[in-house]
Amino acid sequence: MSVMVFACALAPAAKGLQQTSPVEQNATAWKKLAPAEGGFMVLMPGTASEEKHSVETSVGKLENRIYSVETKQGVYMVMYADFPEVVSDADTIQRMLDNGRDKALANTKGKLTSEKNIKLDGYAGREWLVEIPGSNVIRARAFWVKRRLYQSLVIFPEGRNTPQETNRIRESATLKFLDSFALSDGTTAN
């Protein structure tokens, strides 16, 4: 079974970012996103737009729901897709996450600079840090929850020539977003 983890959304969103001043770290600007059918909750740095895209995969056509906010700082995205069947085998999930990572790197011509296995409420996941040379940095997390693949990611301009304070604020906002992602339907793997 082949899966394209975070690859379908990376390239288009990443092209328009420019080096800019940091986004205002105003607590009132962050908004809770909890779509009723999504089964998740996350804090976004503004009001999210919603898109639906159909993606052809080896298991058939999947509908990918994408919620995104673009700021001067970067693009914040959460997406999910439901697969035809529940996948619970740990080795299969890891292979699917590996395959998605490899396709995303190929599509963006990015370099994987960090990767680690993570969990959310007992569900397997992965976190990546990808650098697209001369362009953007992507920090992404993906979780496999029964038959649904959740992905959250932030795309921001590379920070080589960015003031240290801007990079610190950017990292803080990225972690606030990624760490706020939670399942909202009470589902656990145990």
mmCIF file of C-alpha atoms in Angstrom:
data_model
loop_
_atom_site.group_PDB
_atom_site.id
_atom_site.type_symbol
_atom_site.label_atom_id
_atom_site.label_comp_id
_atom_site.label_asym_id
_atom_site.label_seq_id
_atom_site.Cartn_x
_atom_site.Cartn_y
_atom_site.Cartn_z
ATOM 1 C CA MET A 1 0.000 0.000 0.000
ATOM 2 C CA SER A 2 1.482 3.328 -1.033
ATOM 3 C CA VAL A 3 0.801 6.614 0.742
ATOM 4 C CA MET A 4 1.884 10.138 -0.114
ATOM 5 C CA VAL A 5 2.495 11.702 3.298
ATOM 6 C CA PHE A 6 2.460 15.515 3.230
ATOM 7 C CA ALA A 7 3.828 15.516 -0.320
ATOM 8 C CA CYS A 8 0.679 16.626 -2.132
ATOM 9 C CA ALA A 9 0.572 19.966 -0.332
ATOM 10 C CA LEU A 10 4.211 20.885 0.078
ATOM 11 C CA ALA A 11 5.370 22.151 -3.270
ATOM 12 C CA PRO A 12 2.500 24.551 -4.135
ATOM 13 C CA ALA A 13 2.386 26.195 -0.708
ATOM 14 C CA ALA A 14 6.132 26.533 -0.359
ATOM 15 C CA LYS A 15 6.750 28.464 -3.577
ATOM 16 C CA GLY A 16 5.241 31.789 -2.528
ATOM 17 C CA LEU A 17 7.010 32.376 0.776
ATOM 18 C CA GLN A 18 9.491 35.195 1.146
ATOM 19 C CA GLN A 19 11.722 36.329 4.001
ATOM 20 C CA THR A 20 9.596 38.635 6.149
ATOM 21 C CA SER A 21 9.423 39.981 9.653
ATOM 22 C CA PRO A 22 8.045 37.665 12.353
ATOM 23 C CA VAL A 23 4.342 37.183 12.829
ATOM 24 C CA GLU A 24 2.918 38.994 15.844
ATOM 25 C CA GLN A 25 2.831 36.593 18.780
ATOM 26 C CA ASN A 26 -0.574 37.767 19.954
ATOM 27 C CA ALA A 27 -2.520 35.128 21.893
ATOM 28 C CA THR A 28 -5.808 36.447 20.507
ATOM 29 C CA ALA A 29 -4.664 35.763 16.935
ATOM 30 C CA TRP A 30 -4.495 32.004 17.590
ATOM 31 C CA LYS A 31 -7.798 30.249 16.938
ATOM 32 C CA LYS A 32 -8.986 26.775 17.783
ATOM 33 C CA LEU A 33 -9.846 24.664 14.747
ATOM 34 C CA ALA A 34 -11.994 21.608 15.484
ATOM 35 C CA PRO A 35 -14.004 20.512 12.434
ATOM 36 C CA ALA A 36 -16.882 18.268 13.547
ATOM 37 C CA GLU A 37 -16.056 15.527 11.053
ATOM 38 C CA GLY A 38 -12.287 15.873 11.495
ATOM 39 C CA GLY A 39 -11.877 14.204 14.885
ATOM 40 C CA PHE A 40 -9.081 16.606 15.856
ATOM 41 C CA MET A 41 -8.378 19.973 17.440
ATOM 42 C CA VAL A 42 -5.468 22.308 16.719
ATOM 43 C CA LEU A 43 -4.539 25.945 17.344
ATOM 44 C CA MET A 44 -3.996 27.964 14.153
ATOM 45 C CA PRO A 45 -2.481 31.481 13.885
ATOM 46 C CA GLY A 46 -5.635 32.864 12.281
ATOM 47 C CA THR A 47 -8.809 31.649 10.591
ATOM 48 C CA ALA A 48 -8.159 28.547 8.502
ATOM 49 C CA SER A 49 -9.357 28.094 4.950
ATOM 50 C CA GLU A 50 -10.592 24.640 3.927
ATOM 51 C CA GLU A 51 -9.913 22.770 0.698
ATOM 52 C CA LYS A 52 -10.755 19.298 -0.550
ATOM 53 C CA HIS A 53 -8.589 17.489 -3.068
ATOM 54 C CA SER A 54 -8.939 14.027 -4.529
ATOM 55 C CA VAL A 55 -5.685 12.088 -4.702
ATOM 56 C CA GLU A 56 -5.159 8.889 -6.712
ATOM 57 C CA THR A 57 -3.247 6.271 -4.717
ATOM 58 C CA SER A 58 -2.546 2.564 -5.004
ATOM 59 C CA VAL A 59 -5.605 1.938 -2.794
ATOM 60 C CA GLY A 60 -7.903 4.103 -4.915
ATOM 61 C CA LYS A 61 -9.050 7.706 -4.882
ATOM 62 C CA LEU A 62 -8.784 9.412 -1.502
ATOM 63 C CA GLU A 63 -10.314 12.716 -0.460
ATOM 64 C CA ASN A 64 -7.751 14.883 1.288
ATOM 65 C CA ARG A 65 -9.136 17.687 3.483
ATOM 66 C CA ILE A 66 -6.708 20.533 4.026
ATOM 67 C CA TYR A 67 -7.010 23.386 6.519
ATOM 68 C CA SER A 68 -4.439 26.151 6.183
ATOM 69 C CA VAL A 69 -3.459 29.593 7.382
ATOM 70 C CA GLU A 70 -0.844 31.666 5.586
ATOM 71 C CA THR A 71 0.903 34.358 7.610
ATOM 72 C CA LYS A 72 3.870 36.605 6.878
ATOM 73 C CA GLN A 73 5.850 33.997 8.792
ATOM 74 C CA GLY A 74 4.834 30.878 6.893
ATOM 75 C CA VAL A 75 2.070 28.443 6.019
ATOM 76 C CA TYR A 76 0.423 26.305 8.709
ATOM 77 C CA MET A 77 -1.490 23.249 7.477
ATOM 78 C CA VAL A 78 -3.462 20.335 8.873
ATOM 79 C CA MET A 79 -4.806 17.671 6.574
ATOM 80 C CA TYR A 80 -6.362 14.271 6.760
ATOM 81 C CA ALA A 81 -7.464 11.478 4.471
ATOM 82 C CA ASP A 82 -9.476 8.344 5.183
ATOM 83 C CA PHE A 83 -8.224 5.074 3.738
ATOM 84 C CA PRO A 84 -10.448 2.118 2.777
ATOM 85 C CA GLU A 85 -9.422 -0.054 5.718
ATOM 86 C CA VAL A 86 -7.997 0.122 9.216
ATOM 87 C CA VAL A 87 -4.238 -0.414 9.347
ATOM 88 C CA SER A 88 -2.964 -1.503 12.741
ATOM 89 C CA ASP A 89 0.191 -3.487 11.935
ATOM 90 C CA ALA A 90 3.124 -1.417 13.242
ATOM 91 C CA ASP A 91 5.511 -2.528 10.473
ATOM 92 C CA THR A 92 2.986 -1.652 7.757
ATOM 93 C CA ILE A 93 2.397 1.785 9.265
ATOM 94 C CA GLN A 94 6.157 2.452 9.445
ATOM 95 C CA ARG A 95 6.591 1.377 5.794
ATOM 96 C CA MET A 96 3.750 3.682 4.757
ATOM 97 C CA LEU A 97 5.295 6.604 6.651
ATOM 98 C CA ASP A 98 8.697 5.810 5.079
ATOM 99 C CA ASN A 99 7.132 5.746 1.617
ATOM 100 C CA GLY A 100 5.363 9.059 2.197
ATOM 101 C CA ARG A 101 8.572 10.662 3.424
ATOM 102 C CA ASP A 102 10.494 9.434 0.387
ATOM 103 C CA LYS A 103 7.860 10.719 -2.050
ATOM 104 C CA ALA A 104 7.717 14.093 -0.295
ATOM 105 C CA LEU A 105 11.502 14.444 -0.495
ATOM 106 C CA ALA A 106 11.460 13.525 -4.183
ATOM 107 C CA ASN A 107 8.609 15.959 -4.967
ATOM 108 C CA THR A 108 10.243 18.890 -3.167
ATOM 109 C CA LYS A 109 13.891 18.002 -3.899
ATOM 110 C CA GLY A 110 14.308 18.534 -0.174
ATOM 111 C CA LYS A 111 16.918 17.243 2.234
ATOM 112 C CA LEU A 112 15.802 15.357 5.342
ATOM 113 C CA THR A 113 17.648 16.962 8.263
ATOM 114 C CA SER A 114 15.764 15.351 11.150
ATOM 115 C CA GLU A 115 13.363 12.464 11.633
ATOM 116 C CA LYS A 116 11.925 10.723 14.662
ATOM 117 C CA ASN A 117 9.141 8.326 15.552
ATOM 118 C CA ILE A 118 6.448 9.864 17.740
ATOM 119 C CA LYS A 119 3.098 8.842 19.212
ATOM 120 C CA LEU A 120 -0.235 10.547 19.795
ATOM 121 C CA ASP A 121 -2.640 8.851 22.211
ATOM 122 C CA GLY A 122 -0.916 5.543 21.467
ATOM 123 C CA TYR A 123 -0.997 5.938 17.668
ATOM 124 C CA ALA A 124 2.197 5.723 15.623
ATOM 125 C CA GLY A 125 3.521 8.837 13.963
ATOM 126 C CA ARG A 126 6.581 10.491 12.549
ATOM 127 C CA GLU A 127 8.107 13.961 12.677
ATOM 128 C CA TRP A 128 10.301 15.323 9.893
ATOM 129 C CA LEU A 129 12.359 18.426 9.311
ATOM 130 C CA VAL A 130 13.035 19.019 5.620
ATOM 131 C CA GLU A 131 15.156 21.745 4.038
ATOM 132 C CA ILE A 132 14.508 22.756 0.461
ATOM 133 C CA PRO A 133 17.857 24.248 -0.596
ATOM 134 C CA GLY A 134 17.740 28.021 -1.133
ATOM 135 C CA SER A 135 14.042 28.111 -0.376
ATOM 136 C CA ASN A 136 12.010 26.821 2.577
ATOM 137 C CA VAL A 137 12.066 24.636 5.651
ATOM 138 C CA ILE A 138 9.222 22.242 6.439
ATOM 139 C CA ARG A 139 8.507 20.753 9.838
ATOM 140 C CA ALA A 140 5.844 18.061 9.605
ATOM 141 C CA ARG A 141 4.155 15.470 11.771
ATOM 142 C CA ALA A 142 1.987 12.589 10.600
ATOM 143 C CA PHE A 143 -0.108 10.151 12.645
ATOM 144 C CA TRP A 144 -1.878 7.007 11.512
ATOM 145 C CA VAL A 145 -5.172 6.685 13.452
ATOM 146 C CA LYS A 146 -7.072 3.506 12.508
ATOM 147 C CA ARG A 147 -7.881 4.239 8.847
ATOM 148 C CA ARG A 148 -7.164 7.971 8.889
ATOM 149 C CA LEU A 149 -3.850 9.680 8.183
ATOM 150 C CA TYR A 150 -3.468 13.049 9.928
ATOM 151 C CA GLN A 151 -0.711 15.437 8.892
ATOM 152 C CA SER A 152 0.264 18.804 10.326
ATOM 153 C CA LEU A 153 3.051 20.923 8.944
ATOM 154 C CA VAL A 154 4.575 24.363 8.835
ATOM 155 C CA ILE A 155 6.398 25.727 5.799
ATOM 156 C CA PHE A 156 8.616 28.747 6.365
ATOM 157 C CA PRO A 157 11.508 30.473 4.595
ATOM 158 C CA GLU A 158 14.935 29.093 5.410
ATOM 159 C CA GLY A 159 16.575 31.033 8.222
ATOM 160 C CA ARG A 160 20.215 31.315 7.161
ATOM 161 C CA ASN A 161 20.077 35.105 6.705
ATOM 162 C CA THR A 162 17.238 35.700 9.148
ATOM 163 C CA PRO A 163 17.770 37.530 12.451
ATOM 164 C CA GLN A 164 18.104 35.171 15.416
ATOM 165 C CA GLU A 165 15.037 36.666 17.119
ATOM 166 C CA THR A 166 12.914 35.979 14.023
ATOM 167 C CA ASN A 167 14.046 32.351 14.000
ATOM 168 C CA ARG A 168 13.283 32.039 17.732
ATOM 169 C CA ILE A 169 9.758 33.413 17.264
ATOM 170 C CA ARG A 170 9.220 31.216 14.212
ATOM 171 C CA GLU A 171 10.298 28.098 16.140
ATOM 172 C CA SER A 172 8.041 29.023 19.061
ATOM 173 C CA ALA A 173 5.018 29.477 16.768
ATOM 174 C CA THR A 174 5.793 26.225 14.939
ATOM 175 C CA LEU A 175 5.919 24.241 18.175
ATOM 176 C CA LYS A 176 2.786 25.942 19.517
ATOM 177 C CA PHE A 177 0.926 24.808 16.403
ATOM 178 C CA LEU A 178 2.339 21.269 16.167
ATOM 179 C CA ASP A 179 2.096 20.574 19.900
ATOM 180 C CA SER A 180 -1.532 21.736 20.027
ATOM 181 C CA PHE A 181 -2.727 18.993 17.652
ATOM 182 C CA ALA A 182 -4.936 16.533 19.542
ATOM 183 C CA LEU A 183 -7.553 13.927 18.759
ATOM 184 C CA SER A 184 -10.968 15.214 19.799
ATOM 185 C CA ASP A 185 -13.191 12.160 19.541
ATOM 186 C CA GLY A 186 -11.724 10.352 22.546
ATOM 187 C CA THR A 187 -10.193 7.649 20.341
ATOM 188 C CA THR A 188 -7.138 5.898 21.706
ATOM 189 C CA ALA A 189 -5.112 2.996 20.401
ATOM 190 C CA ASN A 190 -5.319 1.100 23.667
#
